[in-house]
PDB file of C-alpha atoms in Angstrom:
ATOM      1  CA  MET A  25     -16.437   2.723 -10.930  1.00  0.00           C
ATOM      2  CA  ARG A  26     -13.009   4.842 -11.474  1.00  0.00           C
ATOM      3  CA  THR A  27     -14.777   7.688  -9.368  1.00  0.00           C
ATOM      4  CA  ILE A  28     -15.450   5.373  -6.433  1.00  0.00           C
ATOM      5  CA  GLY A  29     -11.864   4.069  -6.748  1.00  0.00           C
ATOM      6  CA  ALA A  30     -10.345   7.339  -6.913  1.00  0.00           C
ATOM      7  CA  GLN A  31     -12.717   8.518  -3.625  1.00  0.00           C
ATOM      8  CA  ALA A  32     -11.250   5.450  -1.954  1.00  0.00           C
ATOM      9  CA  LEU A  33      -7.648   6.432  -2.803  1.00  0.00           C
ATOM     10  CA  MET A  34      -8.287   9.762  -1.740  1.00  0.00           C
ATOM     11  CA  THR A  35      -9.702   8.715   1.586  1.00  0.00           C
ATOM     12  CA  LEU A  36      -6.973   6.623   2.449  1.00  0.00           C
ATOM     13  CA  LEU A  37      -4.504   9.178   1.440  1.00  0.00           C
ATOM     14  CA  SER A  38      -6.196  11.815   3.511  1.00  0.00           C
ATOM     15  CA  HIS A  39      -6.635   9.707   6.815  1.00  0.00           C
ATOM     16  CA  PHE A  40      -3.132   8.494   6.540  1.00  0.00           C
ATOM     17  CA  VAL A  41      -1.787  12.481   5.769  1.00  0.00           C
ATOM     18  CA  PHE A  42      -4.033  13.706   8.956  1.00  0.00           C
ATOM     19  CA  ILE A  43      -2.656  10.928  11.089  1.00  0.00           C
ATOM     20  CA  PHE A  44       1.166  11.439  10.440  1.00  0.00           C
ATOM     21  CA  VAL A  45       0.329  15.257  11.125  1.00  0.00           C
ATOM     22  CA  ALA A  46      -1.321  14.485  14.242  1.00  0.00           C
ATOM     23  CA  PHE A  47       1.425  11.875  15.107  1.00  0.00           C
ATOM     24  CA  TRP A  48       3.869  14.390  14.536  1.00  0.00           C
ATOM     25  CA  SER A  49       2.178  16.985  16.408  1.00  0.00           C
ATOM     26  CA  ILE A  50       1.360  15.046  19.419  1.00  0.00           C
ATOM     27  CA  GLN A  51       5.163  13.819  19.823  1.00  0.00           C
ATOM     28  CA  LYS A  52       6.162  17.166  20.183  1.00  0.00           C
ATOM     29  CA  LEU A  53       4.099  17.096  23.898  1.00  0.00           C
ATOM     30  CA  HIS A  54       6.557  14.774  25.252  1.00  0.00           C
ATOM     31  CA  ILE A  55       3.942  12.899  27.088  1.00  0.00           C
ATOM     32  CA  GLU A  56       6.249  10.195  28.229  1.00  0.00           C
ATOM     33  CA  ASN A  57       7.709  12.855  30.875  1.00  0.00           C
ATOM     34  CA  PHE A  58       4.537  12.871  32.139  1.00  0.00           C
ATOM     35  CA  MET A  59       3.989   9.127  32.534  1.00  0.00           C
ATOM     36  CA  ARG A  60       7.694   8.438  33.733  1.00  0.00           C
ATOM     37  CA  LEU A  61       6.340   4.925  35.303  1.00  0.00           C
ATOM     38  CA  TYR A  62       5.045   3.944  32.228  1.00  0.00           C
ATOM     39  CA  PRO A  63       6.962   4.476  29.232  1.00  0.00           C
ATOM     40  CA  SER A  64       5.806   1.809  27.135  1.00  0.00           C
ATOM     41  CA  GLN A  65       2.166   2.887  27.638  1.00  0.00           C
ATOM     42  CA  ALA A  66       2.673   6.552  26.975  1.00  0.00           C
ATOM     43  CA  LYS A  67       3.828   5.492  23.524  1.00  0.00           C
ATOM     44  CA  VAL A  68       0.609   3.475  22.781  1.00  0.00           C
ATOM     45  CA  LEU A  69      -1.138   6.491  24.276  1.00  0.00           C
ATOM     46  CA  ILE A  70       0.733   8.601  21.878  1.00  0.00           C
ATOM     47  CA  VAL A  71      -0.278   6.322  18.847  1.00  0.00           C
ATOM     48  CA  LEU A  72      -3.867   5.892  20.134  1.00  0.00           C
ATOM     49  CA  LEU A  73      -4.330   9.647  20.538  1.00  0.00           C
ATOM     50  CA  SER A  74      -2.677  10.552  17.070  1.00  0.00           C
ATOM     51  CA  VAL A  75      -4.909   7.881  15.190  1.00  0.00           C
ATOM     52  CA  THR A  76      -8.314   9.398  16.995  1.00  0.00           C
ATOM     53  CA  VAL A  77      -7.254  13.114  16.073  1.00  0.00           C
ATOM     54  CA  GLY A  78      -6.184  12.068  12.699  1.00  0.00           C
ATOM     55  CA  TYR A  79      -8.839  10.403  11.884  1.00  0.00           C
ATOM     56  CA  THR A  80     -11.507  13.171  13.087  1.00  0.00           C
ATOM     57  CA  CYS A  81      -9.551  15.747  11.610  1.00  0.00           C
ATOM     58  CA  SER A  82      -9.699  13.830   8.076  1.00  0.00           C
ATOM     59  CA  GLU A  83     -13.064  13.361   8.493  1.00  0.00           C
ATOM     60  CA  PHE A  84     -14.343  16.580   9.068  1.00  0.00           C
ATOM     61  CA  PHE A  85     -11.822  17.688   5.864  1.00  0.00           C
ATOM     62  CA  LEU A  86     -13.433  15.173   3.665  1.00  0.00           C
ATOM     63  CA  ASN A  87     -16.991  16.030   4.408  1.00  0.00           C
ATOM     64  CA  PHE A  88     -16.331  19.851   4.254  1.00  0.00           C
ATOM     65  CA  ILE A  89     -15.257  18.894   0.504  1.00  0.00           C
ATOM     66  CA  ASP A  90     -18.254  16.521   0.088  1.00  0.00           C
ATOM     67  CA  ASN A  91     -20.471  19.527   1.477  1.00  0.00           C
ATOM     68  CA  VAL A  92     -18.899  22.306  -0.415  1.00  0.00           C
ATOM     69  CA  ARG A  93     -19.208  19.984  -3.628  1.00  0.00           C
ATOM     70  CA  ASN A  94     -23.007  19.500  -3.226  1.00  0.00           C
ATOM     71  CA  LEU A  95     -23.572  23.236  -3.036  1.00  0.00           C
ATOM     72  CA  ILE A  96     -23.820  23.099  -6.896  1.00  0.00           C
ATOM     73  CA  PHE A  97     -27.071  21.336  -6.564  1.00  0.00           C
ATOM     74  CA  LEU A  98     -28.656  24.364  -4.252  1.00  0.00           C
ATOM     75  CA  VAL A  99     -27.869  27.017  -7.469  1.00  0.00           C
ATOM     76  CA  LYS A 100     -29.529  23.917 -10.067  1.00  0.00           C
TER      77      LYS A 100
END
């Protein structure tokens, strides 16, 4: 049970870190300059893009780590 809890904590932490990095990066693009008529929608777009990109990158990272851990069964 402890390993499941640790894995859940690692998953949540990974998602939050990758979403934060994506949000920080996408903010630097200044999308609101391209959508001058709709500044509030531009902010929502930044948040949605950040969640999408961050979650996708986090899932890739976690799947990669899981696959690397499973490589040991190839040798046994």
